Short mmCIF file of C-alpha atoms in Angstrom, two decimals:
data_model
loop_
_atom_site.label_atom_id
_atom_site.label_comp_id
_atom_site.label_asym_id
_atom_site.label_seq_id
_atom_site.Cartn_x
_atom_site.Cartn_y
_atom_site.Cartn_z
CA MET A 485 142.73 -34.10 81.20
CA ALA A 486 141.97 -31.18 83.52
CA SER A 487 141.73 -27.68 82.06
CA PRO A 488 144.61 -25.24 82.77
CA SER A 489 142.42 -23.42 85.29
CA GLU A 490 141.46 -26.53 87.25
CA PRO A 491 143.57 -29.14 89.06
CA GLU A 492 143.52 -32.64 87.66
CA ASN A 493 140.92 -34.87 89.29
CA LEU A 494 142.52 -38.17 90.23
CA SER A 495 139.25 -39.49 91.69
CA PRO A 496 137.50 -41.40 88.89
CA ASN A 497 134.65 -42.40 91.22
CA VAL A 498 133.93 -38.79 92.25
CA TYR A 499 131.72 -36.89 89.82
CA ILE A 500 132.09 -33.09 89.80
CA PRO A 501 129.26 -31.56 87.72
CA GLU A 502 129.86 -28.41 85.69
CA GLU A 503 127.52 -26.51 88.02
CA TRP A 504 129.86 -27.27 90.95
CA SER A 505 132.98 -26.23 89.06
CA ASP A 506 131.34 -22.99 87.99
CA ALA A 507 130.38 -22.24 91.60
CA ALA A 508 133.89 -22.96 92.87
CA HIS A 509 135.52 -20.83 90.15
CA SER A 510 133.15 -17.94 90.82
CA MET A 511 134.42 -17.81 94.40
CA ALA A 512 138.09 -18.33 93.57
CA TYR A 513 138.27 -15.74 90.79
CA ASP A 514 135.71 -13.20 91.95
CA SER A 515 137.48 -9.90 91.24
CA LEU A 516 135.20 -8.09 93.66
CA THR A 517 136.27 -10.29 96.58
CA SER A 518 138.80 -8.37 98.58
CA PRO A 519 139.71 -9.48 101.18
CA PRO A 520 139.62 -13.22 100.24
CA PRO A 521 136.32 -15.12 100.31
CA ILE A 522 134.81 -16.64 103.42
CA SER A 523 132.68 -19.49 102.07
CA LEU A 524 130.21 -21.55 104.09
CA ILE A 525 128.89 -24.81 102.64
CA CYS A 526 125.51 -26.09 103.88
CA GLY A 527 122.83 -28.57 102.88
CA ALA A 528 121.05 -31.74 103.86
CA LYS A 529 122.80 -34.88 105.07
CA ASN A 530 124.79 -36.79 102.43
CA SER A 531 124.18 -34.11 99.79
CA GLY A 532 127.87 -33.75 98.97
CA LYS A 533 129.01 -30.87 101.20
CA THR A 534 132.38 -32.43 102.03
CA THR A 535 133.13 -33.35 98.41
CA PHE A 536 132.26 -29.85 97.26
CA SER A 537 134.41 -28.39 100.05
CA ARG A 538 137.38 -30.51 98.94
CA HIS A 539 136.85 -29.43 95.34
CA LEU A 540 136.61 -25.74 96.34
CA LEU A 541 139.74 -26.13 98.45
CA ASN A 542 141.64 -27.44 95.44
CA ILE A 543 140.35 -24.68 93.18
CA LEU A 544 141.36 -21.96 95.66
CA LEU A 545 144.86 -23.46 96.02
CA HIS A 546 145.16 -23.80 92.26
CA SER A 547 144.10 -20.23 91.59
CA ARG A 548 145.79 -17.42 93.48
CA TYR A 549 146.14 -18.64 97.05
CA SER A 550 149.11 -20.54 98.45
CA LYS A 551 147.22 -21.34 101.66
CA VAL A 552 143.55 -21.80 102.57
CA ALA A 553 141.96 -21.99 106.03
CA TYR A 554 139.41 -24.74 106.64
CA LEU A 555 136.95 -24.55 109.57
CA ASP A 556 135.40 -27.98 110.15
CA THR A 557 132.20 -28.01 112.21
CA ASP A 558 131.14 -31.63 111.56
CA VAL A 559 132.10 -33.49 114.75
CA GLY A 560 130.79 -36.80 113.43
CA GLN A 561 132.84 -37.00 110.25
CA PRO A 562 135.45 -34.25 110.30
CA GLU A 563 137.76 -33.73 107.35
CA PHE A 564 141.24 -33.55 108.86
CA THR A 565 140.91 -34.85 112.45
CA PRO A 566 139.51 -37.86 114.30
CA PRO A 567 135.83 -37.67 115.28
CA GLY A 568 134.78 -35.43 118.15
CA PHE A 569 136.88 -32.43 117.12
CA LEU A 570 136.09 -28.95 115.87
CA SER A 571 139.13 -27.60 114.10
CA LEU A 572 140.73 -24.84 112.07
CA THR A 573 143.32 -26.19 109.64
CA ILE A 574 145.63 -24.31 107.28
CA VAL A 575 146.01 -26.28 104.02
CA ASP A 576 148.80 -25.58 101.53
CA LYS A 577 148.65 -28.61 99.24
CA ILE A 578 146.05 -29.75 96.74
CA THR A 579 144.21 -32.99 97.58
CA PRO A 580 144.66 -35.20 94.47
CA ASP A 581 142.03 -37.78 95.45
CA LEU A 582 138.71 -36.23 96.50
CA ALA A 583 137.43 -39.60 97.74
CA ILE A 584 140.05 -40.08 100.43
CA PRO A 585 140.13 -37.87 103.58
CA CYS A 586 143.51 -37.27 105.13
CA LEU A 587 144.67 -36.40 108.63
CA LYS A 588 146.37 -33.04 109.15
CA THR A 589 147.60 -31.19 112.20
CA PRO A 590 145.19 -28.31 112.85
CA GLU A 591 146.16 -24.73 113.48
CA ARG A 592 143.74 -24.83 116.44
CA CYS A 593 141.16 -27.33 117.60
CA HIS A 594 138.72 -28.04 120.40
CA PHE A 595 137.74 -31.49 121.63
CA TYR A 596 133.94 -31.61 121.77
CA GLY A 597 134.00 -35.26 122.76
CA ASP A 598 130.99 -36.57 120.90
CA VAL A 599 129.96 -37.39 117.33
CA SER A 600 126.75 -35.36 117.53
CA SER A 601 126.41 -31.65 118.28
CA LYS A 602 123.05 -32.36 119.91
CA ARG A 603 124.75 -33.23 123.19
CA ASP A 604 125.52 -29.57 124.09
CA LEU A 605 124.55 -26.96 121.51
CA SER A 606 125.85 -24.03 123.54
CA ALA A 607 129.33 -25.54 123.93
CA TYR A 608 129.29 -26.55 120.25
CA LEU A 609 128.64 -22.98 119.09
CA ASN A 610 131.14 -21.48 121.56
CA TYR A 611 133.87 -23.73 120.16
CA ILE A 612 133.03 -22.71 116.59
CA PHE A 613 132.96 -19.01 117.46
CA SER A 614 136.30 -19.36 119.26
CA LEU A 615 137.91 -20.96 116.19
CA TYR A 616 136.46 -18.32 113.90
CA ASP A 617 137.72 -15.55 116.20
CA HIS A 618 141.18 -17.11 116.02
CA PHE A 619 140.97 -17.18 112.24
CA ARG A 620 139.96 -13.51 112.09
CA LYS A 621 142.76 -12.49 114.42
CA GLU A 622 145.59 -14.58 113.00
CA CYS A 623 144.66 -15.18 109.34
CA TYR A 624 142.36 -12.39 108.18
CA MET A 625 143.12 -9.15 110.01
CA SER A 626 146.16 -7.02 109.39
CA LYS A 627 148.20 -6.06 112.45
CA GLU A 628 149.76 -2.68 112.86
CA GLY A 629 153.49 -2.90 112.28
CA ASP A 630 153.33 -6.04 110.12
CA ASN A 631 156.23 -5.82 107.68
CA PRO A 632 155.74 -7.21 105.16
CA PRO A 633 151.93 -7.02 105.42
CA ARG A 634 150.30 -10.27 106.48
CA THR A 635 148.76 -12.36 103.71
CA LYS A 636 145.05 -12.80 104.34
CA LEU A 637 143.70 -16.30 103.77
CA PRO A 638 140.37 -17.45 102.30
CA LEU A 639 138.22 -19.62 104.57
CA ILE A 640 136.02 -22.63 103.86
CA VAL A 641 133.45 -23.54 106.54
CA ASN A 642 132.13 -27.07 106.20
CA THR A 643 128.94 -27.85 108.14
CA SER A 644 127.04 -30.94 109.22
CA GLY A 645 123.85 -32.17 107.56
CA TRP A 646 121.63 -31.38 110.55
CA VAL A 647 119.48 -28.63 109.06
CA LYS A 648 116.10 -29.19 110.69
CA GLY A 649 114.78 -28.31 114.15
CA PHE A 650 117.53 -27.22 116.52
CA GLY A 651 120.08 -27.94 113.77
CA TYR A 652 118.52 -25.20 111.67
CA ASN A 653 118.77 -22.75 114.59
CA VAL A 654 122.43 -23.66 115.10
CA LEU A 655 123.19 -23.09 111.41
CA VAL A 656 121.46 -19.69 111.49
CA ASP A 657 123.53 -18.68 114.54
CA MET A 658 126.72 -19.75 112.76
CA LEU A 659 125.82 -17.80 109.61
CA LYS A 660 125.01 -14.65 111.57
CA TYR A 661 128.24 -14.81 113.60
CA ILE A 662 130.59 -15.69 110.73
CA ALA A 663 128.84 -13.46 108.15
CA PRO A 664 130.41 -15.24 105.17
CA THR A 665 130.99 -13.51 101.85
CA HIS A 666 129.69 -16.60 100.03
CA VAL A 667 127.12 -19.21 101.07
CA VAL A 668 126.84 -22.39 99.01
CA LYS A 669 123.55 -24.18 99.54
CA ILE A 670 123.41 -27.74 98.13
CA CYS A 671 119.86 -28.84 97.34
CA ILE A 672 118.49 -32.36 96.90
CA SER A 673 115.34 -33.54 95.13
CA ALA A 674 113.54 -34.27 98.43
CA VAL A 675 112.41 -30.66 98.85
CA ASN A 676 111.16 -31.13 102.43
CA LYS A 677 114.74 -31.94 103.52
CA ASN A 678 116.27 -28.79 102.02
CA LEU A 679 116.96 -25.49 103.68
CA PRO A 680 114.52 -22.64 103.00
CA ALA A 681 114.95 -20.70 99.78
CA GLY A 682 116.98 -17.53 99.63
CA ALA A 683 119.13 -16.00 102.36
CA PHE A 684 117.04 -17.59 105.09
CA TRP A 685 119.32 -16.48 107.95
CA LEU A 686 118.98 -12.77 107.14
CA ASP A 687 115.22 -12.56 107.84
CA GLY A 688 114.62 -11.47 104.26
CA GLU A 689 116.99 -8.50 104.46
CA ASN A 690 119.87 -9.25 102.08
CA ASP A 691 121.92 -6.07 101.71
CA GLY A 692 124.00 -7.53 98.90
CA THR A 693 127.12 -8.22 101.01
CA VAL A 694 126.69 -11.99 100.73
CA ASN A 695 126.71 -14.07 97.55
CA LEU A 696 124.24 -16.95 97.78
CA ILE A 697 125.02 -19.83 95.42
CA GLU A 698 122.42 -22.62 95.17
CA ILE A 699 123.50 -25.84 93.47
CA ASN A 700 122.06 -29.34 93.18
CA SER A 701 123.59 -32.50 94.57
CA ALA A 702 126.05 -34.07 92.16
CA ARG A 703 124.19 -37.15 91.02
CA GLN A 704 120.59 -37.67 89.91
CA ASP A 705 118.79 -40.68 88.54
CA SER A 706 116.77 -40.76 85.31
CA PHE A 707 113.89 -39.04 87.14
CA ASN A 708 116.17 -36.22 88.39
CA ARG A 709 116.03 -37.57 91.93
CA SER A 710 119.15 -37.03 94.05
CA LEU A 711 121.35 -40.07 94.55
CA LEU A 712 122.73 -39.40 98.02
CA VAL A 713 126.06 -40.83 99.13
CA GLN A 714 125.32 -43.47 101.75
CA LYS A 715 128.13 -44.04 104.26
CA ASP A 716 128.55 -46.38 107.20
CA ALA A 717 129.19 -43.57 109.68
CA ARG A 718 130.33 -45.81 112.53
CA LEU A 719 132.84 -47.64 110.30
CA VAL A 720 134.18 -44.34 108.92
CA ARG A 721 134.67 -43.02 112.45
CA ASP A 722 136.45 -46.16 113.61
CA LEU A 723 138.77 -46.03 110.59
CA ARG A 724 139.63 -42.41 111.30
CA ILE A 725 140.47 -43.22 114.95
CA MET A 726 142.66 -46.12 113.88
CA ALA A 727 144.38 -43.98 111.23
CA TYR A 728 145.11 -41.41 113.91
CA PHE A 729 146.74 -43.85 116.32
CA ARG A 730 148.53 -45.54 113.40
CA GLN A 731 150.72 -42.43 113.51
CA CYS A 732 152.30 -43.83 116.71
CA PHE A 733 154.36 -46.08 114.45
CA PRO A 734 156.77 -45.46 111.57
CA SER A 735 155.02 -45.31 108.21
CA ASP A 736 157.24 -48.09 106.87
CA ARG A 737 156.31 -50.50 109.65
CA ASP A 738 154.41 -53.46 108.22
CA ILE A 739 150.96 -53.20 109.78
CA THR A 740 148.34 -54.40 107.32
CA THR A 741 145.57 -56.01 109.37
CA ILE A 742 143.45 -54.99 112.33
CA LYS A 743 144.95 -57.86 114.32
CA GLU A 744 148.48 -56.61 113.66
CA PHE A 745 147.47 -53.09 114.55
CA ALA A 746 145.74 -54.16 117.78
CA HIS A 747 148.83 -56.11 118.82
CA ALA A 748 151.16 -53.23 117.93
CA LEU A 749 149.05 -50.75 119.88
CA SER A 750 148.77 -52.94 122.99
CA THR A 751 152.53 -53.54 123.09
CA HIS A 752 153.52 -49.96 122.26
CA ARG A 753 155.52 -48.28 124.98
CA PRO A 754 153.36 -45.54 126.52
CA PHE A 755 154.30 -42.14 127.87
CA GLU A 756 154.26 -41.69 131.64
CA VAL A 757 152.29 -38.58 132.54
CA PRO A 758 152.33 -37.41 136.21
CA ILE A 759 148.85 -37.54 137.73
CA ALA A 760 149.62 -34.46 139.86
CA ARG A 761 150.07 -32.33 136.74
CA ILE A 762 146.76 -33.27 135.13
CA LYS A 763 143.29 -31.93 135.72
CA THR A 764 140.36 -33.96 134.44
CA GLN A 765 137.18 -32.70 132.85
CA HIS A 766 134.28 -34.94 131.89
CA LEU A 767 132.39 -33.56 128.93
CA HIS A 768 128.58 -33.70 128.85
CA CYS A 769 128.29 -35.60 132.11
CA GLN A 770 129.10 -35.56 135.84
CA VAL A 771 131.38 -38.21 137.39
CA PRO A 772 132.03 -38.45 141.18
CA SER A 773 135.66 -37.67 142.03
CA SER A 774 135.98 -41.14 143.59
CA GLU A 775 135.23 -42.69 140.19
CA THR A 776 137.56 -40.51 138.11
CA PHE A 777 140.34 -43.05 137.61
CA TYR A 778 137.83 -45.80 136.73
CA SER A 779 136.30 -43.56 134.06
CA LEU A 780 139.69 -42.70 132.55
CA ASN A 781 141.28 -46.15 132.43
CA ALA A 782 141.19 -47.80 129.00
CA SER A 783 139.59 -44.72 127.44
CA ILE A 784 140.31 -42.15 124.78
CA VAL A 785 140.89 -38.64 126.13
CA GLY A 786 141.50 -35.27 124.58
CA LEU A 787 144.94 -33.92 125.44
CA ALA A 788 144.34 -30.26 126.22
CA ILE A 789 146.14 -27.15 127.38
CA ASP A 790 144.16 -25.08 129.87
CA SER A 791 145.38 -21.52 130.37
CA GLU A 792 144.06 -18.07 131.19
CA GLU A 793 144.18 -17.27 127.49
CA SER A 794 141.81 -20.13 126.64
CA LYS A 795 138.94 -18.55 128.63
CA LYS A 796 137.43 -21.88 129.71
CA LEU A 797 137.68 -23.19 126.12
CA PRO A 798 140.95 -25.15 126.28
CA TRP A 799 142.85 -25.86 123.09
CA CYS A 800 143.35 -29.54 122.34
CA ILE A 801 146.52 -30.90 120.71
CA GLY A 802 145.45 -34.50 120.07
CA LEU A 803 144.06 -37.73 121.46
CA GLY A 804 145.52 -40.28 123.84
CA ILE A 805 144.58 -43.75 125.04
CA VAL A 806 144.92 -44.10 128.81
CA ARG A 807 146.67 -47.50 128.73
CA GLY A 808 146.76 -47.78 132.50
CA ILE A 809 146.99 -45.85 135.78
CA ASP A 810 149.53 -46.44 138.55
CA THR A 811 148.20 -44.57 141.59
CA PHE A 812 151.17 -45.64 143.75
CA LYS A 813 153.71 -44.31 141.27
CA GLY A 814 151.39 -41.41 140.48
CA VAL A 815 151.34 -41.69 136.66
CA PHE A 816 149.02 -42.17 133.75
CA PHE A 817 150.31 -44.47 130.99
CA VAL A 818 149.24 -42.81 127.73
CA ILE A 819 149.55 -43.95 124.13
CA THR A 820 149.52 -41.06 121.66
CA PRO A 821 151.18 -39.92 118.43
CA VAL A 822 151.58 -36.44 119.97
CA PRO A 823 155.34 -35.77 120.35
CA GLN A 824 156.80 -35.58 123.83
CA SER A 825 157.66 -31.90 123.48
CA SER A 826 153.97 -31.09 122.95
CA LEU A 827 152.70 -33.63 125.48
CA GLU A 828 154.75 -31.91 128.19
CA LYS A 829 152.50 -28.86 127.80
CA VAL A 830 149.30 -30.84 128.44
CA ASN A 831 147.65 -30.18 131.81
CA LEU A 832 144.08 -31.31 131.13
CA PHE A 833 142.46 -34.59 130.10
CA LEU A 834 139.06 -34.26 128.44
CA ARG A 835 136.92 -37.37 128.72
CA GLY A 836 134.06 -37.52 126.27
CA TYR A 837 132.13 -40.23 124.42
CA ILE A 838 134.74 -41.15 121.80
CA GLN A 839 135.46 -44.84 122.32
CA ILE A 840 138.24 -47.23 121.38
CA PRO A 841 136.95 -49.02 118.25
CA THR A 842 135.37 -52.34 119.18
CA CYS A 843 137.25 -54.06 116.36
CA LEU A 844 140.49 -53.43 118.27
CA LEU A 845 139.10 -55.09 121.38
CA GLN A 846 137.59 -58.17 119.74
CA VAL A 847 140.25 -59.62 117.46
CA GLN A 848 140.12 -63.38 116.92
CA GLY A 849 143.21 -65.06 118.31
CA PHE A 850 144.31 -62.00 120.25
CA LEU A 851 143.20 -61.03 123.79
CA SER A 852 143.10 -57.28 124.22
CA PRO A 853 144.52 -56.04 127.56
CA TYR A 854 141.23 -54.19 128.04
CA MET A 855 139.08 -57.35 127.83
CA SER A 856 138.57 -59.96 130.54
CA ALA A 857 137.91 -63.63 129.96
CA ASN A 858 136.64 -64.37 133.48
CA VAL A 859 134.32 -61.87 135.12
CA LEU A 860 132.88 -62.25 138.63
CA PHE A 861 129.57 -60.47 139.10
CA THR A 862 128.51 -59.03 142.42
CA SER A 863 125.13 -60.12 143.72
#
């Protein structure tokens, strides 16, 4: 039974140590924190950052906040979106099961187009800074004339586990730009994989405006060695992509196997999007204009809105599968769960490195429309 000050944990396989709960409560109930806390969670790969972030999110919602902002900077395994996104999501409901991620519609998001930030560190940071600026403007700063005054929201910033080499430099840049009120550093027993001690991003000059909380990973063996959560990253990403496109169909439709889902997706009626209305941008690579249609066909693209306001950092509203291209009719055939009213605002396709899961293309007893049985090779 959960205590009155803590939401009930319906995840029997997720262990939340007392040290973690104390850290989360110290941020949620810190009487000196006004405005609300801006908390950044960092640590080595598989140390439990996402689980702690989910726990902190629940504690904040259970305490005195009706909504919490969540800035996700892990493009490989994001919390509320398919892979390849950087997003800012406003959450207003407690997550009962800490072991199961769930898809949510972000307040704002950018399509980075890859599962590793190493591809383009400059673009990666610019997207994060853009999302944080949006949070400050819309969720944290009072506007003159607001009546009633705007409710300021707390923010959780979840980071990736890349904390060495260039990854360390990226994390330092994030910390300096965001300037969080609280930094939670999760440590593991392999000391050489941990971040440096103390407020490492402040060059030794902590003026007391940031609360640094250092905690250990949740599970240790009998020798106090960290038991890291091992995940099949590729499988997790494929499942998230399939869960996203599962939203194309009614929730009560009986789709229980990959074969049924592959068939449903291939026979789903696509949207027709006029080619003349769409600009195309290839992320992290150059493609000759003569090859553009070849590169888009049978691919996943980010559906973006490019405007003067976006300042070359277009907002993305979702993903689509380019089911086919009719150059004579002048249309793209696109499968997406994005509603038509939103899709009509899209004027940019972003082509990255997020692929259709192989399991949807190689289903026994079912020939995907994107696979060929007879291929003639040129000499």
